[in-house]
mmCIF file of C-alpha atoms in Angstrom:
data_model
loop_
_atom_site.group_PDB
_atom_site.id
_atom_site.type_symbol
_atom_site.label_atom_id
_atom_site.label_comp_id
_atom_site.label_asym_id
_atom_site.label_seq_id
_atom_site.Cartn_x
_atom_site.Cartn_y
_atom_site.Cartn_z
ATOM 1 C CA GLY A 287 140.460 65.277 149.672
ATOM 2 C CA MET A 288 140.366 63.355 152.970
ATOM 3 C CA PHE A 289 138.081 65.996 154.536
ATOM 4 C CA ASN A 290 136.063 66.554 151.350
ATOM 5 C CA ASN A 291 136.397 70.279 152.042
ATOM 6 C CA PRO A 292 138.606 72.479 149.818
ATOM 7 C CA ALA A 293 138.804 75.300 152.366
ATOM 8 C CA VAL A 294 140.495 72.923 154.779
ATOM 9 C CA GLY A 295 143.344 72.645 152.294
ATOM 10 C CA LEU A 296 143.978 76.354 152.678
ATOM 11 C CA VAL A 297 144.314 75.993 156.452
ATOM 12 C CA ILE A 298 146.689 73.046 156.194
ATOM 13 C CA ALA A 299 148.808 74.625 153.439
ATOM 14 C CA GLY A 300 148.883 78.005 155.177
ATOM 15 C CA ALA A 301 149.974 76.509 158.472
ATOM 16 C CA HIS A 302 152.537 74.193 156.861
ATOM 17 C CA TYR A 303 154.269 76.796 154.688
ATOM 18 C CA THR A 304 154.175 79.530 157.316
ATOM 19 C CA ALA A 305 155.805 77.163 159.780
ATOM 20 C CA ASN A 306 158.429 76.372 157.109
ATOM 21 C CA LEU A 307 159.153 80.064 156.601
ATOM 22 C CA THR A 308 159.379 80.679 160.347
ATOM 23 C CA LEU A 309 161.733 77.756 160.802
ATOM 24 C CA GLY A 310 163.863 78.909 157.888
ATOM 25 C CA LEU A 311 164.073 82.365 159.387
ATOM 26 C CA GLY A 312 165.160 80.947 162.711
ATOM 27 C CA LEU A 313 167.732 78.603 161.159
ATOM 28 C CA ARG A 314 169.469 81.453 159.410
ATOM 29 C CA PHE A 315 171.158 82.106 162.780
ATOM 30 C CA TYR A 316 172.337 78.500 163.059
ATOM 31 C CA GLY A 317 175.972 77.842 162.271
ATOM 32 C CA ARG A 318 176.845 81.489 161.561
ATOM 33 C CA SER A 319 180.256 80.962 163.140
ATOM 34 C CA GLU A 320 181.044 78.072 160.787
ATOM 35 C CA LYS A 321 182.866 78.918 157.596
ATOM 36 C CA GLU A 322 181.346 77.696 154.341
ATOM 37 C CA LYS A 323 183.444 75.136 152.565
ATOM 38 C CA THR A 324 183.385 75.168 148.792
ATOM 39 C CA LEU A 325 185.037 72.550 146.615
ATOM 40 C CA GLN A 326 185.220 74.857 143.631
ATOM 41 C CA PRO A 327 185.841 78.608 143.321
ATOM 42 C CA ARG A 328 182.714 80.719 142.902
ATOM 43 C CA THR A 329 181.863 81.720 139.353
ATOM 44 C CA LYS A 330 180.819 85.172 138.315
ATOM 45 C CA ILE A 331 177.681 83.933 136.566
ATOM 46 C CA HIS A 332 174.703 85.575 138.298
ATOM 47 C CA LEU A 333 171.833 84.227 136.151
ATOM 48 C CA ILE A 334 170.548 81.022 137.681
ATOM 49 C CA PRO A 335 169.714 79.286 134.332
ATOM 50 C CA ALA A 336 173.120 80.216 132.900
ATOM 51 C CA LYS A 337 174.884 79.043 136.042
ATOM 52 C CA ALA A 338 172.970 75.748 136.021
ATOM 53 C CA LEU A 339 173.885 75.177 132.372
ATOM 54 C CA ALA A 340 177.552 75.954 133.110
ATOM 55 C CA GLU A 341 177.523 73.541 136.038
ATOM 56 C CA MET A 342 175.977 70.820 133.911
ATOM 57 C CA LEU A 343 178.531 71.230 131.108
ATOM 58 C CA GLY A 344 181.342 71.236 133.651
ATOM 59 C CA ILE A 345 180.169 67.962 135.164
ATOM 60 C CA VAL A 346 179.812 66.391 131.699
ATOM 61 C CA ARG A 347 183.446 67.268 130.996
ATOM 62 C CA GLN A 348 184.622 65.938 134.362
ATOM 63 C CA GLU A 349 182.667 62.675 134.137
ATOM 64 C CA ASN A 350 184.186 61.880 130.757
ATOM 65 C CA ARG A 351 181.040 59.917 129.817
ATOM 66 C CA PRO A 352 178.720 60.349 126.851
ATOM 67 C CA PHE A 353 175.732 62.589 127.502
ATOM 68 C CA GLY A 354 173.357 59.695 126.795
ATOM 69 C CA LYS A 355 175.093 57.570 129.460
ATOM 70 C CA ILE A 356 174.756 60.376 132.007
ATOM 71 C CA MET A 357 171.029 60.766 131.209
ATOM 72 C CA GLY A 358 170.479 57.025 131.451
ATOM 73 C CA ASP A 359 172.207 56.826 134.821
ATOM 74 C CA ALA A 360 170.131 59.781 136.058
ATOM 75 C CA VAL A 361 166.920 57.996 135.081
ATOM 76 C CA LYS A 362 168.078 54.751 136.781
ATOM 77 C CA ASN A 363 168.974 56.624 139.956
ATOM 78 C CA SER A 364 165.577 58.367 139.946
ATOM 79 C CA ILE A 365 163.722 55.037 139.589
ATOM 80 C CA ASN A 366 165.806 53.513 142.380
ATOM 81 C CA ASN A 367 164.978 56.452 144.646
ATOM 82 C CA LEU A 368 161.246 56.074 143.865
ATOM 83 C CA LEU A 369 161.461 52.345 144.702
ATOM 84 C CA ASN A 370 163.357 53.240 147.900
ATOM 85 C CA ILE A 371 160.645 55.695 148.978
ATOM 86 C CA GLY A 372 157.830 53.301 148.085
ATOM 87 C CA GLY A 373 159.542 50.514 149.963
ATOM 88 C CA PHE A 374 159.827 52.620 153.108
ATOM 89 C CA ILE A 375 156.145 53.546 152.904
ATOM 90 C CA ILE A 376 155.145 49.882 152.609
ATOM 91 C CA LEU A 377 157.552 48.823 155.335
ATOM 92 C CA PHE A 378 156.210 51.370 157.854
ATOM 93 C CA ALA A 379 152.586 50.635 156.907
ATOM 94 C CA VAL A 380 153.256 47.014 157.858
ATOM 95 C CA ILE A 381 155.057 48.109 161.024
ATOM 96 C CA ILE A 382 152.084 50.254 162.078
ATOM 97 C CA ASN A 383 149.692 47.347 161.552
ATOM 98 C CA VAL A 384 151.936 45.034 163.595
ATOM 99 C CA LEU A 385 152.289 47.583 166.375
ATOM 100 C CA THR A 386 148.540 48.144 166.361
ATOM 101 C CA GLU A 387 147.921 44.389 166.722
ATOM 102 C CA LEU A 388 150.493 44.220 169.541
ATOM 103 C CA GLY A 389 148.856 47.150 171.326
ATOM 104 C CA VAL A 390 151.916 49.432 171.056
ATOM 105 C CA ILE A 391 150.006 52.134 169.192
ATOM 106 C CA GLY A 392 147.352 52.017 171.931
ATOM 107 C CA LEU A 393 150.021 52.412 174.617
ATOM 108 C CA ILE A 394 151.519 55.433 172.800
ATOM 109 C CA ALA A 395 148.048 56.939 172.434
ATOM 110 C CA ALA A 396 147.320 56.356 176.138
ATOM 111 C CA ALA A 397 150.607 58.046 177.049
ATOM 112 C CA LEU A 398 149.749 61.048 174.875
ATOM 113 C CA GLY A 399 146.296 61.122 176.396
ATOM 114 C CA LYS A 400 147.680 61.696 179.870
ATOM 115 C CA ILE A 401 149.084 64.991 178.627
ATOM 116 C CA LEU A 402 146.549 66.053 175.987
ATOM 117 C CA ILE A 403 143.165 64.919 177.279
ATOM 118 C CA PRO A 404 143.319 67.138 180.401
ATOM 119 C CA VAL A 405 143.756 70.201 178.130
ATOM 120 C CA GLY A 406 140.659 69.324 176.112
ATOM 121 C CA VAL A 407 142.026 67.223 173.228
ATOM 122 C CA SER A 408 139.662 64.517 172.057
ATOM 123 C CA ALA A 409 140.810 60.971 172.696
ATOM 124 C CA SER A 410 139.782 59.950 169.168
ATOM 125 C CA VAL A 411 142.699 61.802 167.546
ATOM 126 C CA LEU A 412 145.353 60.273 169.788
ATOM 127 C CA SER A 413 145.625 56.997 167.846
ATOM 128 C CA ALA A 414 145.985 59.014 164.644
ATOM 129 C CA VAL A 415 148.864 61.031 166.127
ATOM 130 C CA ALA A 416 150.457 57.842 167.448
ATOM 131 C CA SER A 417 150.265 56.253 163.991
ATOM 132 C CA GLY A 418 151.455 59.502 162.362
ATOM 133 C CA LEU A 419 154.628 59.375 164.441
ATOM 134 C CA PHE A 420 155.600 56.399 162.249
ATOM 135 C CA GLU A 421 153.970 57.110 158.840
ATOM 136 C CA MET A 422 152.209 60.340 157.942
ATOM 137 C CA THR A 423 149.828 59.056 155.218
ATOM 138 C CA MET A 424 148.088 56.595 157.547
ATOM 139 C CA GLY A 425 148.178 59.079 160.416
ATOM 140 C CA THR A 426 146.536 61.874 158.445
ATOM 141 C CA LYS A 427 143.893 59.468 157.104
ATOM 142 C CA LEU A 428 143.021 58.354 160.647
ATOM 143 C CA ALA A 429 142.946 61.983 161.833
ATOM 144 C CA SER A 430 140.480 62.945 159.091
ATOM 145 C CA GLU A 431 138.187 60.065 160.165
ATOM 146 C CA ALA A 432 138.397 60.780 163.908
ATOM 147 C CA SER A 433 135.191 61.760 165.728
ATOM 148 C CA ALA A 434 136.685 64.970 167.058
ATOM 149 C CA PRO A 435 136.121 68.710 166.461
ATOM 150 C CA LEU A 436 137.369 69.813 163.059
ATOM 151 C CA LEU A 437 140.005 72.123 164.525
ATOM 152 C CA GLN A 438 141.537 69.294 166.540
ATOM 153 C CA GLN A 439 141.563 67.089 163.455
ATOM 154 C CA LEU A 440 143.355 69.801 161.476
ATOM 155 C CA VAL A 441 145.899 70.420 164.223
ATOM 156 C CA ALA A 442 146.643 66.692 164.339
ATOM 157 C CA VAL A 443 147.052 66.573 160.541
ATOM 158 C CA SER A 444 149.351 69.597 160.504
ATOM 159 C CA PHE A 445 151.414 68.119 163.346
ATOM 160 C CA ILE A 446 151.748 64.790 161.541
ATOM 161 C CA LEU A 447 152.608 66.372 158.161
ATOM 162 C CA ALA A 448 155.267 68.632 159.722
ATOM 163 C CA TRP A 449 156.826 65.815 161.736
ATOM 164 C CA SER A 450 156.628 63.692 158.542
ATOM 165 C CA GLY A 451 156.938 60.384 160.388
ATOM 166 C CA LEU A 452 159.781 57.981 161.069
ATOM 167 C CA SER A 453 159.225 56.646 157.545
ATOM 168 C CA VAL A 454 160.313 59.916 155.941
ATOM 169 C CA ILE A 455 163.132 60.371 158.459
ATOM 170 C CA ALA A 456 164.406 56.905 157.536
ATOM 171 C CA GLN A 457 164.242 57.892 153.859
ATOM 172 C CA VAL A 458 166.222 61.041 154.580
ATOM 173 C CA ALA A 459 168.751 59.051 156.603
ATOM 174 C CA SER A 460 169.321 56.711 153.666
ATOM 175 C CA MET A 461 169.762 59.678 151.264
ATOM 176 C CA ILE A 462 172.252 61.613 153.418
ATOM 177 C CA ALA A 463 174.221 58.626 154.719
ATOM 178 C CA HIS A 464 177.232 59.501 152.560
ATOM 179 C CA THR A 465 177.109 63.269 153.167
ATOM 180 C CA ASP A 466 178.071 65.587 156.010
ATOM 181 C CA ILE A 467 174.447 66.625 156.628
ATOM 182 C CA ARG A 468 173.473 66.101 160.279
ATOM 183 C CA LEU A 469 170.412 63.927 160.785
ATOM 184 C CA GLY A 470 170.052 65.189 164.379
ATOM 185 C CA LEU A 471 169.534 68.745 163.135
ATOM 186 C CA PHE A 472 166.925 67.512 160.635
ATOM 187 C CA ILE A 473 164.992 65.675 163.374
ATOM 188 C CA ALA A 474 165.141 68.723 165.670
ATOM 189 C CA ALA A 475 163.830 70.893 162.838
ATOM 190 C CA ARG A 476 160.961 68.439 162.253
ATOM 191 C CA ILE A 477 159.987 68.643 165.922
ATOM 192 C CA PHE A 478 159.960 72.445 165.923
ATOM 193 C CA HIS A 479 158.112 72.443 162.581
ATOM 194 C CA ALA A 480 155.442 70.147 164.007
ATOM 195 C CA PHE A 481 154.664 72.372 166.962
ATOM 196 C CA LEU A 482 154.787 75.547 164.833
ATOM 197 C CA ALA A 483 152.426 74.053 162.260
ATOM 198 C CA GLY A 484 149.987 73.034 165.011
ATOM 199 C CA MET A 485 149.927 76.590 166.389
ATOM 200 C CA TYR A 486 149.564 78.202 162.951
ATOM 201 C CA THR A 487 146.685 75.843 162.171
ATOM 202 C CA VAL A 488 144.644 77.559 164.875
ATOM 203 C CA VAL A 489 145.443 80.968 163.347
ATOM 204 C CA PHE A 490 144.520 79.993 159.813
ATOM 205 C CA TYR A 491 141.448 78.071 160.985
ATOM 206 C CA ASN A 492 140.080 81.291 162.545
ATOM 207 C CA LEU A 493 141.036 83.169 159.355
ATOM 208 C CA PHE A 494 139.238 80.779 156.972
ATOM 209 C CA GLU A 495 136.414 79.630 159.263
ATOM 210 C CA PRO A 496 133.622 81.235 157.119
ATOM 211 C CA GLU A 497 134.964 79.530 153.999
ATOM 212 C CA ILE A 498 135.273 76.192 155.839
ATOM 213 C CA ASN A 499 131.681 76.285 157.010
ATOM 214 C CA THR A 500 130.467 77.319 153.555
ATOM 215 C CA SER A 501 132.438 74.564 151.845
ATOM 216 C CA THR A 502 131.071 71.995 154.302
ATOM 217 C CA VAL A 503 127.512 72.800 153.270
ATOM 218 C CA PHE A 504 128.187 73.443 149.593
ATOM 219 C CA ASN A 505 131.453 72.157 148.129
ATOM 220 C CA ALA A 506 132.999 74.952 146.074
ATOM 221 C CA TYR A 507 134.684 72.519 143.697
ATOM 222 C CA ASN A 508 131.306 71.129 142.667
ATOM 223 C CA GLN A 509 130.412 74.475 141.098
ATOM 224 C CA THR A 510 131.068 75.201 137.470
ATOM 225 C CA GLY A 511 131.979 78.259 135.471
ATOM 226 C CA LEU A 512 133.108 81.655 136.698
ATOM 227 C CA GLY A 513 131.948 81.108 140.286
ATOM 228 C CA THR A 514 134.453 78.336 140.890
ATOM 229 C CA THR A 515 137.304 80.411 139.457
ATOM 230 C CA LEU A 516 136.468 83.451 141.567
ATOM 231 C CA ILE A 517 136.212 81.421 144.750
ATOM 232 C CA PHE A 518 139.523 79.725 144.015
ATOM 233 C CA MET A 519 141.230 83.064 143.311
ATOM 234 C CA LYS A 520 139.747 84.610 146.457
ATOM 235 C CA ASN A 521 140.918 81.761 148.684
ATOM 236 C CA SER A 522 144.359 81.696 147.087
ATOM 237 C CA LEU A 523 144.805 85.433 147.602
ATOM 238 C CA LEU A 524 143.641 85.160 151.196
ATOM 239 C CA LEU A 525 146.132 82.391 151.823
ATOM 240 C CA PHE A 526 148.986 84.322 150.150
ATOM 241 C CA PHE A 527 148.372 87.559 152.034
ATOM 242 C CA GLY A 528 147.770 85.671 155.273
ATOM 243 C CA ILE A 529 151.150 83.939 155.044
ATOM 244 C CA LEU A 530 152.820 87.173 153.939
ATOM 245 C CA ALA A 531 151.385 89.101 156.872
ATOM 246 C CA VAL A 532 152.413 86.474 159.425
ATOM 247 C CA PHE A 533 155.892 86.237 157.891
ATOM 248 C CA ILE A 534 156.377 90.011 157.954
ATOM 249 C CA VAL A 535 155.393 90.164 161.627
ATOM 250 C CA ILE A 536 157.739 87.326 162.500
ATOM 251 C CA SER A 537 160.559 88.965 160.518
ATOM 252 C CA LEU A 538 160.095 92.280 162.311
ATOM 253 C CA LEU A 539 160.017 90.594 165.710
ATOM 254 C CA ALA A 540 163.143 88.570 164.859
ATOM 255 C CA CYS A 541 165.030 91.680 163.713
ATOM 256 C CA LEU A 542 163.955 93.524 166.838
ATOM 257 C CA ALA A 543 165.093 90.651 169.054
ATOM 258 C CA VAL A 544 168.523 90.510 167.282
ATOM 259 C CA ASN A 545 169.058 94.259 167.650
ATOM 260 C CA VAL A 546 168.123 94.169 171.334
ATOM 261 C CA PHE A 547 170.505 91.254 171.849
ATOM 262 C CA ARG A 548 173.334 93.136 170.138
ATOM 263 C CA ILE A 549 172.734 96.218 172.305
ATOM 264 C CA PHE A 550 172.920 94.168 175.501
ATOM 265 C CA ALA A 551 175.946 92.275 174.186
ATOM 266 C CA ARG A 552 177.825 95.553 173.588
ATOM 267 C CA LYS A 553 177.012 96.844 177.061
ATOM 268 C CA MET A 554 178.249 93.616 178.653
#
């Protein structure tokens, strides 16, 4: 919507989800030496809907509250969480405007420019990235309006979306404050995700470049009838098989690396 180009959405989605899959594949090796702690014994129910229903009925019995009370509390908690998220978005939008007026965003953009401008990155996307470090919605909006090559705009957007901004990180911190989930690991994963998404954006941009150029001249969503449906199905299938192909290659390389490591570990 920000780019007024539906094919651009395929690039952003493809890069974002492929980076997620890659990160998930890599994190499967994290904490393998740690033993899983379960509060309750495992049940023998294998069907997910049946297991979910059994869990729900078990919690209802443990809570010793009427079902209507449980549903009401669930709705209240959901509304409170929505207000919490909205409050963080507004808070960081105000913070970005204050930092912009104070020149802090400009200083961050200038610092990024010392690294990125020499490698060919347009200076116009630096303020967008600097703003996206705090709040992703404003950052992506600024990136879509930057006077830079489209590929650089998309890389900036993918980087910002994957990093998700300090606003989202603050939201996550408030949600996991009373759990044993490590915020440091989440932040590290966001950093890796950001760089992976940026790299995959280049791959998917080259894959969908004909569709991007066509959509720029003639927006596919402005068509009607069978043509729109066929174009949508074609782009969706391209995106699916593109992500599947990349994921298979990454999986094979990861398995190969693990086997090689095991061979060397046995010899040592």
